[in-house]
Coordinates of C-alpha atoms in Angstrom, one line a residue:
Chain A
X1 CA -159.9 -2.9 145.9
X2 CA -161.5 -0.7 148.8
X3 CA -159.3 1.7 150.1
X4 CA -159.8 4.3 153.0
X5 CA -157.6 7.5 153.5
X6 CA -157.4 9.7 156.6
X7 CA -154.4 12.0 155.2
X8 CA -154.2 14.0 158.9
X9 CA -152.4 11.4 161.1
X10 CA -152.3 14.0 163.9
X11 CA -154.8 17.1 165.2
X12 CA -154.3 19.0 168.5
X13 CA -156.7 21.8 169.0
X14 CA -157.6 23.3 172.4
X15 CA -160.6 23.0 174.1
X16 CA -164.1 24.3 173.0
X17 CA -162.5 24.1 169.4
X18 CA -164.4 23.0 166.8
X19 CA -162.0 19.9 164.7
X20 CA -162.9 18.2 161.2
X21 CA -161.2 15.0 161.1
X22 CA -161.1 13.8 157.3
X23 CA -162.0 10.7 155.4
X24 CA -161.9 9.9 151.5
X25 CA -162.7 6.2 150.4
X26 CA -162.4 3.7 147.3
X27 CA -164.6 1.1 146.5
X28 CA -166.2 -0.4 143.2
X29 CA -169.0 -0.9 144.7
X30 CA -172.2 0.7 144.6
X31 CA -173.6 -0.6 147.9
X32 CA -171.3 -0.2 150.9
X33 CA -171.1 1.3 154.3
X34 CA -169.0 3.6 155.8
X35 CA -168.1 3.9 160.1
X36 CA -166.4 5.9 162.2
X37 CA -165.0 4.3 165.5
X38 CA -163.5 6.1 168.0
X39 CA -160.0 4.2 170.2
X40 CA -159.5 5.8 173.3
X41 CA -156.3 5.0 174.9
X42 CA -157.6 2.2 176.8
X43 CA -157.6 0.7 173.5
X44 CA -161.1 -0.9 172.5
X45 CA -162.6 0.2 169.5
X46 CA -166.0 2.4 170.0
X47 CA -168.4 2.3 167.3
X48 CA -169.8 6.0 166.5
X49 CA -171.9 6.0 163.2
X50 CA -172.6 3.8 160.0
X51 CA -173.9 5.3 157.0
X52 CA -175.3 3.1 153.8
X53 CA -174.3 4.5 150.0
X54 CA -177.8 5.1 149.5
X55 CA -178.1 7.8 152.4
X56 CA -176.3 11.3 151.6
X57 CA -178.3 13.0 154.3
X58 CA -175.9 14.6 157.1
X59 CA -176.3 13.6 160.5
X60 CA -176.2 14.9 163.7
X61 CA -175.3 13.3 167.3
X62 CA -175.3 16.0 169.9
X63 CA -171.4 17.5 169.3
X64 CA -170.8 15.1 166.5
X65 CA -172.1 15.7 163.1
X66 CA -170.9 13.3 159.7
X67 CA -170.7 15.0 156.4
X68 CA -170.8 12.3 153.3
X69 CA -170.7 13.4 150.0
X70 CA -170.2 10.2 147.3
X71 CA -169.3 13.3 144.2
X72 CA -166.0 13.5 146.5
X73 CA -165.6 10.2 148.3
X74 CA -165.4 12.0 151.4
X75 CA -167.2 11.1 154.6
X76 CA -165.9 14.0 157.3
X77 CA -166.6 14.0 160.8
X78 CA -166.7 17.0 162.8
X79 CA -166.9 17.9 166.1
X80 CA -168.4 20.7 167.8
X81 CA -167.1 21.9 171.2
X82 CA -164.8 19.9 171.8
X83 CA -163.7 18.3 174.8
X84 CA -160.8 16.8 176.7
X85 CA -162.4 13.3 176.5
X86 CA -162.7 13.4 172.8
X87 CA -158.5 12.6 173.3
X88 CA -158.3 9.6 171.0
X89 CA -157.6 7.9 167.9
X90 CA -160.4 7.8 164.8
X91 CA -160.9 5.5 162.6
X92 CA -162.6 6.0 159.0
X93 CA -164.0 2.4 157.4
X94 CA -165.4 1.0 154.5
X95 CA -167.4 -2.0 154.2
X96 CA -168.7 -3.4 150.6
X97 CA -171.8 -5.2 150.7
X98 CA -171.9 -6.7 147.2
X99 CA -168.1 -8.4 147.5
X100 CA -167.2 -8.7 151.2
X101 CA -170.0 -9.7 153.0
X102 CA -168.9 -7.4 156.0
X103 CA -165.2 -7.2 156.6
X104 CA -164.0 -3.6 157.0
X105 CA -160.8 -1.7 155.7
X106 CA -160.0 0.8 158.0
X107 CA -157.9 4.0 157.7
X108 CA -154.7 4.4 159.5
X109 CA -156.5 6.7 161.9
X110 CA -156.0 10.5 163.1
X111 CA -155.1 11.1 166.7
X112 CA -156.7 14.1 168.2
X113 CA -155.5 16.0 171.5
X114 CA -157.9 18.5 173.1
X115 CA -155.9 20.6 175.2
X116 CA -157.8 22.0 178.2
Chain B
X1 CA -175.8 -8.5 176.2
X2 CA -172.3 -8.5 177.5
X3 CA -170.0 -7.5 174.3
X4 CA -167.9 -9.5 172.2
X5 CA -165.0 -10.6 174.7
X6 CA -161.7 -11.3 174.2
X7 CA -159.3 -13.7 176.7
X8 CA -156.3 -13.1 177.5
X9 CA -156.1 -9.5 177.1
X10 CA -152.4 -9.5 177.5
X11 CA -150.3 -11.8 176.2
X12 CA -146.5 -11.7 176.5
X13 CA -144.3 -14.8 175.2
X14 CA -140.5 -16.2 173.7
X15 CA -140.0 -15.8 170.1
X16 CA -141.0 -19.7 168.9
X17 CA -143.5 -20.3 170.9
X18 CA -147.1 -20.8 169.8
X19 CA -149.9 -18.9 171.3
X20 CA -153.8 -19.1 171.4
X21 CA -156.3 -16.3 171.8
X22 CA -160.0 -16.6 172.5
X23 CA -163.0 -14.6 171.4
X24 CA -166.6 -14.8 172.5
X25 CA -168.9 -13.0 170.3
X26 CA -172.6 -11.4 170.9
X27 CA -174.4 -14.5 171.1
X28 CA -177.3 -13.7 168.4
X29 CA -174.5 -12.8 166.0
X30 CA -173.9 -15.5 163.2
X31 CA -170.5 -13.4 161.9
X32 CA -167.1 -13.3 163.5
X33 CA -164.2 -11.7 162.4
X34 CA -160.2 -11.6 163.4
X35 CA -158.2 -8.5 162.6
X36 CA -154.7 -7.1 163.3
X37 CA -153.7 -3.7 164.6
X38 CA -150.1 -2.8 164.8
X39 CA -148.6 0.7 166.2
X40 CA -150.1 3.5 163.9
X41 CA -152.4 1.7 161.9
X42 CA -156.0 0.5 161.3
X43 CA -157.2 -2.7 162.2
X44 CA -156.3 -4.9 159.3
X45 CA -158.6 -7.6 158.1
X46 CA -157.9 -11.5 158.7
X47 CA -160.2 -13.6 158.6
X48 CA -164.1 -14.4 158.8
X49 CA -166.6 -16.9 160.1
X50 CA -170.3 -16.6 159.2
X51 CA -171.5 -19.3 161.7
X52 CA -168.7 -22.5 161.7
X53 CA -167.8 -21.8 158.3
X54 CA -163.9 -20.0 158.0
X55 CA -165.7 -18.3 154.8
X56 CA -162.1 -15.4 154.2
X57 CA -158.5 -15.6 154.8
X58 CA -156.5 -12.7 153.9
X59 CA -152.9 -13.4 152.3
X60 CA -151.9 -11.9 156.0
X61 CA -152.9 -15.1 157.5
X62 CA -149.8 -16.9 157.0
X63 CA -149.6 -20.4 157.7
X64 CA -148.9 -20.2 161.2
X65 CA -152.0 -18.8 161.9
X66 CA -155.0 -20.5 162.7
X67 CA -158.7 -19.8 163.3
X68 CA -161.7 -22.0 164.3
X69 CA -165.6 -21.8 164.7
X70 CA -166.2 -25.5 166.0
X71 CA -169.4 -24.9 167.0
X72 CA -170.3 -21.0 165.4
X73 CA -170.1 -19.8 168.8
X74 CA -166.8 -19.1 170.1
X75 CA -163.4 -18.5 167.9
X76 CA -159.9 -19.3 168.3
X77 CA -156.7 -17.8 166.5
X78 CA -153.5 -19.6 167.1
X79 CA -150.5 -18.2 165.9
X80 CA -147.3 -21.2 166.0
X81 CA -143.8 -20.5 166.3
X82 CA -144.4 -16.9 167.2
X83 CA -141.8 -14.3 165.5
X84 CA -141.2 -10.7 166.2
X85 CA -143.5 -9.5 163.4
X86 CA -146.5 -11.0 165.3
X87 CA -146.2 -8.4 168.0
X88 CA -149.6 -6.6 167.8
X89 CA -153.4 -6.1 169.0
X90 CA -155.0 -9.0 167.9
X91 CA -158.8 -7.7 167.7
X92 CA -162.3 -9.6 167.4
X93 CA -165.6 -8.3 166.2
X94 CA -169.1 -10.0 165.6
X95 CA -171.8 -8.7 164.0
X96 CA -175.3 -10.1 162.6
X97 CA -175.6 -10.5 158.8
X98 CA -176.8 -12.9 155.8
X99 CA -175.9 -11.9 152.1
X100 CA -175.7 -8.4 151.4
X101 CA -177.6 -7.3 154.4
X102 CA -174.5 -6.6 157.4
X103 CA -175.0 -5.1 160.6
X104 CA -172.4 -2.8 162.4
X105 CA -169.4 -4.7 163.9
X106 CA -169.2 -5.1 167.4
X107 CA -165.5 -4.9 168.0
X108 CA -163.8 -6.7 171.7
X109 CA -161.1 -5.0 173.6
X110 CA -158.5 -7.2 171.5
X111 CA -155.8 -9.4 173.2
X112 CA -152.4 -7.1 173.0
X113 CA -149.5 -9.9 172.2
X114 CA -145.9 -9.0 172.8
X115 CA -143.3 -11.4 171.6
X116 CA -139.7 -11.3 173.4

């Protein structure tokens, strides 16, 4: 069964800080995808990034930047500079390709605060 | 393109009453999807349509919920005799896809039930 762990439930750092927010996933699969969405407090859920199983190759989004590493099951996400808008919930998620067409398990989330 | 939306956003109701939330989805997109957030957690999966076809329940769906496609556009979820337990963010998504091949899910602001 797929499984997705974000072991920090809570981060506060202050602003301009630089915050890795963690990710490690289980799947039997060998194709699947893996998001990160961001829930602000208004509640809706933002799509950031998907990566394929395929694609190892770190990317980078203006502050944000994904680190995936399949040895370690890990996909981190780190943000550079961070901001008082970046104040929100994120959500790690796994999607298999070969056994569930598209559904997504999702992590119980971190909350970060960015202090000014 | 005007989102996947979601009606009513709130919805606040008497223990035993049944309940109906509405989701429209991206209109190219052939794949809609129910899930469940409650306080501190990750969207939990539901339930999935590719087109009119209910093609997933998960063992959450108890038999008081449920869902409809009639016509692969818009989706339904019905939840009867409401209990305490139902209280949650009740949150749609959409997203194109055929097979193994899935497009990122597009995710509604969610209808926010509170049961009294």
């Amino acid at each position: 069964a797929q499984k997705v762990t974000q072991a920090q439930t809570e981060i506060s750092v202050v602003e301009k800080e630089d915050v890795t927010l963690d990710c490690v996933y289980e799947t039997r699969d060998t194709t699947y995808y893996l998001f990160w969405y961001k829930q602000p407090p208004s509640g809706e859920l933002v799509f950031l990034i998907r990566r394929n199983s395929f694609d190892e190759q770190n990317e980078i989004s203006g502050r944000y930047s994904w680190n995936f590493q399949k040895s370690t099951s890990s996909f981190n996400f780190t943000i550079t500079a961070s901001q008082v808008v970046d104040s929100a919930v994120y959500f790690c998620a796994l999607s298999e390709a070969e056994t569930n067409a598209g559904k997504s398990t999702f992590g119980d989330g971190t909350t970060l605060t960015v202090k000014p | 393109d005007t989102g996947v939306s979601q009606d009513p956003r709130h919805k606040i109701t008497k223990r035993g009453q049944n309940v109906t939330f509405r989701c429209d989805p991206i209109s190219e997109h052939n794949r809609l999807y129910w899930y469940r957030q409650t306080l501190g957690q990750g969207p939990e999966f539901l339930t999935y349509f590719q087109n009119e076809a209910q093609l997933e329940k998960s063992r959450l769906l108890s038999d008081r919920f449920s869902a409809e496609r009639p016509k692969g556009s818009f989706s339904t979820l019905e939840i009867q005799r409401t209990e305490q337990g139902d209280s949650a963010m009740y949150l749609c998504a959409s997203s194109q896809g055929q097979g193994l091949r899935n497009q990122p899910q597009h995710f509604g602001d969610g209808t926010r039930l509170s049961i009294l």
